[in-house]
mmCIF file of C-alpha atoms in Angstrom:
data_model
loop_
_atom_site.group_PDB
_atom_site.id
_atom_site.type_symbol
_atom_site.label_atom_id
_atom_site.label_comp_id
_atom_site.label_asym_id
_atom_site.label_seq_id
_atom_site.Cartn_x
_atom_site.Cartn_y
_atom_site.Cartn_z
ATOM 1 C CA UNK V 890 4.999 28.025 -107.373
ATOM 2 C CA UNK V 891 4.482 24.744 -105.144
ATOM 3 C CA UNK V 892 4.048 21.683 -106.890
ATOM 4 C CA UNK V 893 2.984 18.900 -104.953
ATOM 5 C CA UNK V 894 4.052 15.265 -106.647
ATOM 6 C CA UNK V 895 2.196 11.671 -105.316
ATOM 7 C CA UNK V 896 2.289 8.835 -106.947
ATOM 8 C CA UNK V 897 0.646 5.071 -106.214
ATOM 9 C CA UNK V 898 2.771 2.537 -106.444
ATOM 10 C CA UNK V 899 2.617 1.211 -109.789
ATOM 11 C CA UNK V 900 2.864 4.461 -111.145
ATOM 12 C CA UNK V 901 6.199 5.477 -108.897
ATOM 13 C CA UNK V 902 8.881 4.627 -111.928
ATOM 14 C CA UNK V 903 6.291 7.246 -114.439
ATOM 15 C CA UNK V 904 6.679 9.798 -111.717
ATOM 16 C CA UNK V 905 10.252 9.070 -111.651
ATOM 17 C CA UNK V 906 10.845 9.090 -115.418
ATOM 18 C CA UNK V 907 8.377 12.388 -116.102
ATOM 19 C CA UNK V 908 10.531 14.324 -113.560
ATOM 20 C CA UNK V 909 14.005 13.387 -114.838
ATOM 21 C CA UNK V 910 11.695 14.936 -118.327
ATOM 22 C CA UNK V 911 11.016 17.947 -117.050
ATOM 23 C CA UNK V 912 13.624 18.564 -114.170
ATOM 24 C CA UNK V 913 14.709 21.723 -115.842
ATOM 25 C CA UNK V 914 11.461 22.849 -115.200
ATOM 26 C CA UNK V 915 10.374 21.471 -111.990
ATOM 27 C CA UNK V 916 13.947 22.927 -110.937
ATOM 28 C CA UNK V 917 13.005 26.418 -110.737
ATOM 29 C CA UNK V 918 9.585 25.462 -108.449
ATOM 30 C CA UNK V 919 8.901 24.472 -105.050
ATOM 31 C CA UNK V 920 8.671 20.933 -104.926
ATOM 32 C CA UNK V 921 6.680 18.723 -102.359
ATOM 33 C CA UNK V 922 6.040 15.406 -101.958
ATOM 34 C CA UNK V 923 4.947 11.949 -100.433
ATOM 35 C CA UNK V 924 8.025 10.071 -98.830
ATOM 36 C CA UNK V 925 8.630 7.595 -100.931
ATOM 37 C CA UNK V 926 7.923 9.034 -104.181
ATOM 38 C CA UNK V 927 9.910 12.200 -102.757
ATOM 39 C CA UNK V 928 12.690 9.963 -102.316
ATOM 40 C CA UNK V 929 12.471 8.243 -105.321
ATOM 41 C CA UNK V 930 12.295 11.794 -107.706
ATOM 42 C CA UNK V 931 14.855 13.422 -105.783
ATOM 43 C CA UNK V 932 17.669 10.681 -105.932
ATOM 44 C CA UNK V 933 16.558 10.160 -110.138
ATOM 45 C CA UNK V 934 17.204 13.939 -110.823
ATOM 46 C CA UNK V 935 19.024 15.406 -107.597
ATOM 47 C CA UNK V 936 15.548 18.198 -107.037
ATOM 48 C CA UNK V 937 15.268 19.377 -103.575
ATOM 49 C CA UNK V 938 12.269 17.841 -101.920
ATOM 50 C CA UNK V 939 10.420 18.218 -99.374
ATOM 51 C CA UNK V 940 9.016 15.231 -97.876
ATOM 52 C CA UNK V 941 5.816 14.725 -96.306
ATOM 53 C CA UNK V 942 5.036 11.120 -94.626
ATOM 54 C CA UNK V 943 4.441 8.195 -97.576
ATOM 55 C CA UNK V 944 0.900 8.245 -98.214
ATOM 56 C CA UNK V 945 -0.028 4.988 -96.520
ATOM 57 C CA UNK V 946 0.961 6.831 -93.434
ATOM 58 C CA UNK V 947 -0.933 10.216 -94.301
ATOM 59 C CA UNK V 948 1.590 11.944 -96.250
ATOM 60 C CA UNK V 949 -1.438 12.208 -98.943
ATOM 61 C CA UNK V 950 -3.336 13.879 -96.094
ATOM 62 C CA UNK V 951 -0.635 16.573 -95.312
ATOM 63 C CA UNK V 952 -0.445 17.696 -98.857
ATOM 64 C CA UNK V 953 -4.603 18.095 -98.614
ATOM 65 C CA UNK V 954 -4.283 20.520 -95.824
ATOM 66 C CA UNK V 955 -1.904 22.136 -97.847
ATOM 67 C CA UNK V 956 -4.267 22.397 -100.378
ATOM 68 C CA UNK V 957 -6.693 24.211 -98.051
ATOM 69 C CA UNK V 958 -4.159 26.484 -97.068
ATOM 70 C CA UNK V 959 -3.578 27.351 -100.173
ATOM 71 C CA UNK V 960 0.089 25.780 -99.668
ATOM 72 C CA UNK V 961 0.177 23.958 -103.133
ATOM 73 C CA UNK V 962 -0.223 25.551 -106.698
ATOM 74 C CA UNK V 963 -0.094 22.504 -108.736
ATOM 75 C CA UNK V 964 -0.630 18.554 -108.105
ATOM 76 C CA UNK V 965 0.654 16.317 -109.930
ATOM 77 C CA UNK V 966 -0.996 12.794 -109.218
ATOM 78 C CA UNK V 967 -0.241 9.982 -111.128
ATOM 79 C CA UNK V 968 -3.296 7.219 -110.300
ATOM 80 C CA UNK V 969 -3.813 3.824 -110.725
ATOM 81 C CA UNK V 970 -6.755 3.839 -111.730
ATOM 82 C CA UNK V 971 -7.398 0.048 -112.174
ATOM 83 C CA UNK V 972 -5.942 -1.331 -108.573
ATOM 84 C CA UNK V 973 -8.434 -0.742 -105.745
ATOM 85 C CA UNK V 974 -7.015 0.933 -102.855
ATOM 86 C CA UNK V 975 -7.313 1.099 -98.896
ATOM 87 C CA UNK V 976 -6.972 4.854 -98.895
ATOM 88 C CA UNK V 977 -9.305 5.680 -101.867
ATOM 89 C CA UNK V 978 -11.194 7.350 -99.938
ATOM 90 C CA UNK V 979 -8.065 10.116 -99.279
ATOM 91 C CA UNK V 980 -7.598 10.572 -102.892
ATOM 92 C CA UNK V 981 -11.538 11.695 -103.608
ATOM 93 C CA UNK V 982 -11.181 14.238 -100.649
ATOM 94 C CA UNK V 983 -7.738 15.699 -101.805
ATOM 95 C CA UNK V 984 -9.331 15.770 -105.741
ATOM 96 C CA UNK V 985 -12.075 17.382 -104.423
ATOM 97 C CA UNK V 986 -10.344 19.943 -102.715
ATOM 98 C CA UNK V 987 -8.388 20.810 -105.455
ATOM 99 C CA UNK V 988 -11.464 21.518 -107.546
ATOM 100 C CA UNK V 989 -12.558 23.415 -104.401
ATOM 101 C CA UNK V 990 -9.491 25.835 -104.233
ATOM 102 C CA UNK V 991 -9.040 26.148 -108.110
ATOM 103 C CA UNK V 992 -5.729 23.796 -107.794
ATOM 104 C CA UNK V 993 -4.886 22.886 -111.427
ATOM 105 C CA UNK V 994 -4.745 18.807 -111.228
ATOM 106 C CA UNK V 995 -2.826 16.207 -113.180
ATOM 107 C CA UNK V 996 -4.054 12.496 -112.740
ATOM 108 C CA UNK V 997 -1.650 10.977 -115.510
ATOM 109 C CA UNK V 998 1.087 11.746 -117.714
ATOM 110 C CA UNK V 999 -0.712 13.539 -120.421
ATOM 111 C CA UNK V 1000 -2.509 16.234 -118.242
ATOM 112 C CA UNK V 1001 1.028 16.239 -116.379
ATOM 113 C CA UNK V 1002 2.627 17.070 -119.391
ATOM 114 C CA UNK V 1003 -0.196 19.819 -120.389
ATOM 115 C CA UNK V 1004 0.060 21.622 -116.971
ATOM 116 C CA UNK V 1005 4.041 21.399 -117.057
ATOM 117 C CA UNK V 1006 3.944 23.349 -120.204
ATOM 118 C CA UNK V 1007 1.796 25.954 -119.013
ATOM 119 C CA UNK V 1008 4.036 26.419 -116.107
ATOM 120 C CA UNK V 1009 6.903 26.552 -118.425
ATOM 121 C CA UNK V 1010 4.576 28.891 -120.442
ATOM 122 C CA UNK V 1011 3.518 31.325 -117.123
ATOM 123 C CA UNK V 1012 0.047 30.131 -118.242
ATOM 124 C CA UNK V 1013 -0.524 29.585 -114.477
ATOM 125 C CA UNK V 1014 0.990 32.602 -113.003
ATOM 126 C CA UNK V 1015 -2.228 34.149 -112.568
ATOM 127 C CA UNK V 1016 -2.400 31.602 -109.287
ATOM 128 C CA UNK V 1017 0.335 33.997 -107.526
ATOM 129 C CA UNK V 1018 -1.543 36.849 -108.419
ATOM 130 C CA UNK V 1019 -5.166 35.973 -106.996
ATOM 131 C CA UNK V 1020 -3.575 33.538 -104.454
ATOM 132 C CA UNK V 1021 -5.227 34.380 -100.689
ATOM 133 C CA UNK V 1022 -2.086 35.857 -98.121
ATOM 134 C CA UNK V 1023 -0.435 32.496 -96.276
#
């Protein structure tokens, strides 16, 4: 499966910490990302990344078309949900893509941690099965 990972800047370090959690996990999954949260995971537990632009420069928009490709499997979006931000706009279209292709969606630790034991579980594995031809 492809897990995509963004994170806003005051939530970078959660991201960071949740991953070196659940590397063993996240190790045996495709893993994409924006830039500087890519970076930031991948030096913290050594995962192979790939990187997409940082999201002020529209890495958060590359993952969305990836999301109507069908690209991405899981996203794992850690919010700050107090902060207002320049791009806000971005993160309603990318949530509300997800709920248009059926992505399952984590917007802070606890649903992270839910949907990362489901994948550990091969509660989601019914994604590859019904999952449109790339």
């Amino acid at each position: 499966m492809t897990i995509a990972l963004i994170a806003h800047d005051s939530k970078k370090e959660l991201m960071v910490q949740f991953c070196i959690a659940y590397c063993g996990i996240l190790s045996r999954h495709s893993i994409v990302s924006t830039g500087t949260t890519g970076k930031l995971v991948s030096e913290a537990t050594g995962l192979e990344i790939t990187r997409f632009l940082s999201g002020a420069q529209g890495g958060d928009q590359q993952i969305a078309s990836r999301i109507s490709y069908n690209e991405i499997d899981v996203l794992l979006f850690f919010r700050d949900p107090i902060a207002a931000k320049s791009n806000e706009p971005n993160d309603h279209t990318m949530l509300r893509l997800c709920d248009v292709h059926n992505i399952p969606v984590a917007t802070n630790i606890a649903t992270a941690e839910a949907l990362i034991h489901a994948l550990e579980r091969g509660d989601l594995d019914w994604r590859e099965i019904v999952k449109p031809k790339r």
